[in-house]
C-alpha positions as YAML, in Angstrom:
chain: A
units: angstrom
residues:
- id: 1
  name: UNK
  ca: [-0.70, -15.07, -1.02]
- id: 2
  name: UNK
  ca: [-2.43, -17.06, -3.71]
- id: 3
  name: UNK
  ca: [-5.04, -15.42, -5.92]
- id: 4
  name: UNK
  ca: [-7.76, -17.90, -5.01]
- id: 5
  name: UNK
  ca: [-7.15, -17.37, -1.27]
- id: 6
  name: UNK
  ca: [-7.46, -13.61, -1.70]
- id: 7
  name: UNK
  ca: [-10.58, -13.93, -3.86]
- id: 8
  name: UNK
  ca: [-12.29, -15.92, -1.09]
- id: 9
  name: UNK
  ca: [-11.99, -12.88, 1.18]
- id: 10
  name: UNK
  ca: [-13.65, -10.44, -1.23]
- id: 11
  name: UNK
  ca: [-17.20, -9.46, -0.29]
- id: 12
  name: UNK
  ca: [-19.28, -7.58, -2.83]
- id: 13
  name: UNK
  ca: [-21.55, -6.08, -0.16]
- id: 14
  name: UNK
  ca: [-18.76, -4.67, 2.08]
- id: 15
  name: UNK
  ca: [-16.01, -2.09, 2.19]
- id: 16
  name: UNK
  ca: [-12.63, -3.71, 2.80]
- id: 17
  name: UNK
  ca: [-9.06, -2.50, 3.26]
- id: 18
  name: UNK
  ca: [-6.22, -5.02, 3.10]
- id: 19
  name: UNK
  ca: [-2.62, -4.32, 4.09]
- id: 20
  name: UNK
  ca: [0.07, -6.32, 2.30]
- id: 21
  name: UNK
  ca: [3.86, -6.40, 2.66]
- id: 22
  name: UNK
  ca: [6.88, -8.05, 1.03]
- id: 23
  name: UNK
  ca: [10.62, -7.31, 0.69]
- id: 24
  name: UNK
  ca: [11.85, -4.30, -1.28]
- id: 25
  name: UNK
  ca: [13.86, -4.64, -4.50]
- id: 26
  name: UNK
  ca: [17.42, -5.91, -4.37]
- id: 27
  name: UNK
  ca: [19.74, -4.53, -2.91]
- id: 28
  name: UNK
  ca: [17.25, -3.29, -0.26]
- id: 29
  name: UNK
  ca: [15.44, -6.63, 0.19]
- id: 30
  name: UNK
  ca: [16.13, -6.58, 3.94]
- id: 31
  name: UNK
  ca: [13.50, -3.83, 4.19]
- id: 32
  name: UNK
  ca: [9.70, -4.12, 4.06]
- id: 33
  name: UNK
  ca: [7.49, -2.65, 1.36]
- id: 34
  name: UNK
  ca: [3.75, -2.22, 2.18]
- id: 35
  name: UNK
  ca: [0.68, -1.25, 0.16]
- id: 36
  name: UNK
  ca: [-3.10, -1.18, 0.46]
- id: 37
  name: UNK
  ca: [-5.71, -3.06, -1.50]
- id: 38
  name: UNK
  ca: [-9.15, -1.48, -1.24]
- id: 39
  name: UNK
  ca: [-12.38, -3.28, -2.07]
- id: 40
  name: UNK
  ca: [-15.39, -1.05, -2.53]
- id: 41
  name: UNK
  ca: [-18.34, -3.42, -2.75]
- id: 42
  name: UNK
  ca: [-16.40, -5.81, -4.99]
- id: 43
  name: UNK
  ca: [-14.40, -3.22, -6.97]
- id: 44
  name: UNK
  ca: [-10.69, -3.78, -6.23]
- id: 45
  name: UNK
  ca: [-7.93, -1.16, -6.31]
- id: 46
  name: UNK
  ca: [-4.30, -1.04, -5.18]
- id: 47
  name: UNK
  ca: [-2.64, 2.04, -3.71]
- id: 48
  name: UNK
  ca: [1.10, 2.30, -3.17]
- id: 49
  name: UNK
  ca: [4.11, 4.58, -3.32]
- id: 50
  name: UNK
  ca: [6.99, 3.52, -5.57]
- id: 51
  name: UNK
  ca: [10.56, 4.79, -5.80]
- id: 52
  name: UNK
  ca: [10.03, 5.41, -9.51]
- id: 53
  name: UNK
  ca: [8.20, 8.43, -10.79]
- id: 54
  name: UNK
  ca: [6.69, 7.78, -14.21]
- id: 55
  name: UNK
  ca: [3.95, 9.12, -16.40]
- id: 56
  name: UNK
  ca: [1.60, 6.25, -15.63]
- id: 57
  name: UNK
  ca: [-1.99, 7.38, -16.25]
- id: 58
  name: UNK
  ca: [-3.04, 6.78, -12.63]
- id: 59
  name: UNK
  ca: [-0.07, 8.27, -10.79]
- id: 60
  name: UNK
  ca: [0.54, 11.41, -8.82]
- id: 61
  name: UNK
  ca: [4.29, 11.76, -8.39]
- id: 62
  name: UNK
  ca: [5.35, 8.59, -6.56]
- id: 63
  name: UNK
  ca: [1.78, 7.60, -5.63]
- id: 64
  name: UNK
  ca: [0.22, 4.96, -7.87]
- id: 65
  name: UNK
  ca: [-3.21, 3.47, -8.35]
- id: 66
  name: UNK
  ca: [-3.25, -0.05, -9.84]
- id: 67
  name: UNK
  ca: [0.31, 0.02, -11.20]
- id: 68
  name: UNK
  ca: [0.77, -3.63, -10.18]
- id: 69
  name: UNK
  ca: [-1.87, -6.35, -9.76]
- id: 70
  name: UNK
  ca: [-3.54, -5.98, -6.36]
- id: 71
  name: UNK
  ca: [-1.71, -8.74, -4.47]
- id: 72
  name: UNK
  ca: [1.40, -9.14, -6.59]
- id: 73
  name: UNK
  ca: [4.78, -8.20, -5.19]
- id: 74
  name: UNK
  ca: [7.12, -5.74, -6.86]
- id: 75
  name: UNK
  ca: [10.06, -6.92, -8.92]
- id: 76
  name: UNK
  ca: [12.88, -8.62, -7.03]
- id: 77
  name: UNK
  ca: [15.25, -6.81, -9.42]
- id: 78
  name: UNK
  ca: [14.02, -3.30, -10.32]
- id: 79
  name: UNK
  ca: [12.34, -3.04, -13.74]
- id: 80
  name: UNK
  ca: [12.68, -6.80, -14.40]
- id: 81
  name: UNK
  ca: [9.07, -7.98, -14.12]
- id: 82
  name: UNK
  ca: [9.74, -11.66, -14.67]
- id: 83
  name: UNK
  ca: [10.47, -12.35, -10.99]
- id: 84
  name: UNK
  ca: [8.39, -10.74, -8.25]
- id: 85
  name: UNK
  ca: [8.19, -11.18, -4.50]
- id: 86
  name: UNK
  ca: [5.28, -13.10, -2.99]
- id: 87
  name: UNK
  ca: [2.93, -10.91, -0.97]
- id: 88
  name: UNK
  ca: [2.03, -11.46, 2.66]
- id: 89
  name: UNK
  ca: [-1.19, -10.02, 4.05]
- id: 90
  name: UNK
  ca: [-0.66, -8.34, 7.42]
- id: 91
  name: UNK
  ca: [-4.34, -7.77, 8.07]
- id: 92
  name: UNK
  ca: [-7.60, -6.32, 6.90]
- id: 93
  name: UNK
  ca: [-10.70, -4.51, 8.05]
- id: 94
  name: UNK
  ca: [-14.21, -4.61, 6.61]
- id: 95
  name: UNK
  ca: [-17.54, -3.02, 7.27]
- id: 96
  name: UNK
  ca: [-20.66, -1.36, 5.95]
- id: 97
  name: UNK
  ca: [-21.49, 2.22, 4.92]
- id: 98
  name: UNK
  ca: [-20.85, 3.70, 8.40]
- id: 99
  name: UNK
  ca: [-17.75, 1.68, 9.30]
- id: 100
  name: UNK
  ca: [-14.11, 2.51, 9.94]
- id: 101
  name: UNK
  ca: [-13.32, 0.42, 6.85]
- id: 102
  name: UNK
  ca: [-15.44, 2.72, 4.66]
- id: 103
  name: UNK
  ca: [-13.84, 5.87, 6.14]
- id: 104
  name: UNK
  ca: [-10.37, 4.38, 5.72]
- id: 105
  name: UNK
  ca: [-11.10, 3.40, 2.12]
- id: 106
  name: UNK
  ca: [-12.35, 6.93, 1.37]
- id: 107
  name: UNK
  ca: [-9.20, 8.40, 2.93]
- id: 108
  name: UNK
  ca: [-6.98, 6.15, 0.82]
- id: 109
  name: UNK
  ca: [-8.92, 7.00, -2.34]
- id: 110
  name: UNK
  ca: [-8.24, 10.67, -1.60]
- id: 111
  name: UNK
  ca: [-4.49, 10.07, -1.21]
- id: 112
  name: UNK
  ca: [-3.69, 12.20, -4.23]
- id: 113
  name: UNK
  ca: [-5.04, 15.19, -2.26]
- id: 114
  name: UNK
  ca: [-4.10, 14.26, 1.32]
- id: 115
  name: UNK
  ca: [-0.68, 12.57, 1.01]
- id: 116
  name: UNK
  ca: [1.86, 15.36, 1.59]
- id: 117
  name: UNK
  ca: [4.79, 13.58, -0.09]
- id: 118
  name: UNK
  ca: [3.51, 12.60, -3.54]
- id: 119
  name: UNK
  ca: [6.49, 14.30, -5.15]
- id: 120
  name: UNK
  ca: [9.15, 13.22, -2.65]
- id: 121
  name: UNK
  ca: [10.82, 9.85, -2.16]
- id: 122
  name: UNK
  ca: [13.90, 8.74, -0.26]
- id: 123
  name: UNK
  ca: [14.81, 5.26, 1.06]
- id: 124
  name: UNK
  ca: [14.64, 6.41, 4.70]
- id: 125
  name: UNK
  ca: [11.50, 8.49, 4.15]
- id: 126
  name: UNK
  ca: [9.29, 9.76, 2.88]
- id: 127
  name: UNK
  ca: [8.56, 6.51, 1.07]
- id: 128
  name: UNK
  ca: [5.96, 3.72, 0.85]
- id: 129
  name: UNK
  ca: [6.25, 3.05, 4.58]
- id: 130
  name: UNK
  ca: [5.66, 6.74, 5.36]
- id: 131
  name: UNK
  ca: [2.53, 6.67, 3.20]
- id: 132
  name: UNK
  ca: [1.08, 3.55, 4.83]
- id: 133
  name: UNK
  ca: [1.99, 4.63, 8.38]
- id: 134
  name: UNK
  ca: [0.35, 8.02, 7.82]
- id: 135
  name: UNK
  ca: [-2.90, 6.27, 6.95]
- id: 136
  name: UNK
  ca: [-2.58, 3.85, 9.88]
- id: 137
  name: UNK
  ca: [-2.05, 6.83, 12.21]
- id: 138
  name: UNK
  ca: [-5.40, 8.27, 11.07]
- id: 139
  name: UNK
  ca: [-7.18, 4.96, 11.76]
- id: 140
  name: UNK
  ca: [-5.98, 3.43, 15.04]
- id: 141
  name: UNK
  ca: [-8.91, 0.96, 15.00]
- id: 142
  name: UNK
  ca: [-7.04, -0.82, 12.20]
- id: 143
  name: UNK
  ca: [-5.03, -2.81, 14.75]
- id: 144
  name: UNK
  ca: [-2.28, -4.10, 12.45]
- id: 145
  name: UNK
  ca: [1.18, -2.54, 12.42]
- id: 146
  name: UNK
  ca: [4.01, -2.31, 9.94]
- id: 147
  name: UNK
  ca: [6.97, -4.61, 10.67]
- id: 148
  name: UNK
  ca: [10.13, -3.37, 12.37]
- id: 149
  name: UNK
  ca: [11.98, -3.21, 9.04]
- id: 150
  name: UNK
  ca: [9.51, -0.79, 7.43]
- id: 151
  name: UNK
  ca: [12.15, 1.96, 7.32]
- id: 152
  name: UNK
  ca: [10.65, 5.41, 6.89]
- id: 153
  name: UNK
  ca: [7.46, 4.68, 8.83]
- id: 154
  name: UNK
  ca: [8.57, 7.16, 11.51]
- id: 155
  name: UNK
  ca: [9.21, 9.93, 8.98]
- id: 156
  name: UNK
  ca: [5.91, 11.69, 9.78]
- id: 157
  name: UNK
  ca: [6.81, 11.76, 13.47]
- id: 158
  name: UNK
  ca: [10.22, 13.26, 12.69]
- id: 159
  name: UNK
  ca: [8.75, 16.20, 10.79]
- id: 160
  name: UNK
  ca: [5.98, 16.81, 13.33]
- id: 161
  name: UNK
  ca: [8.29, 17.00, 16.36]
...
């Protein structure tokens, strides 16, 4: 997605949650990697789970806030930032103060407290797909779904059964 196309969607008087996806790093590029971009009345933030665990100032284990630009893909080759995947938006939801979008945005912003796997990561789950699917499970009115190759999205269901 191009920056100018994304910027046209931003509304400074609304709450918005965007779901993006692109391929994982090589050699796992056959798999999908999702993340959320939240817009709180024009203020933009990106929430995602990465395989790396670093001492980034806005990270909680594998959970990161604004580690990458909001609509930029991760590196095609890990840790080599020169080449990144192009992002694809799966969908978005928006609304006012009493909307599902606002509640979803608040839930995402509280991920550091409510995501049970901040300190765990494994390619088949828990991972970025587990994180996103957990949020989607809490908000079924967000009608968009992760693609078939979002491995780890069923991880929550495995531990709850």
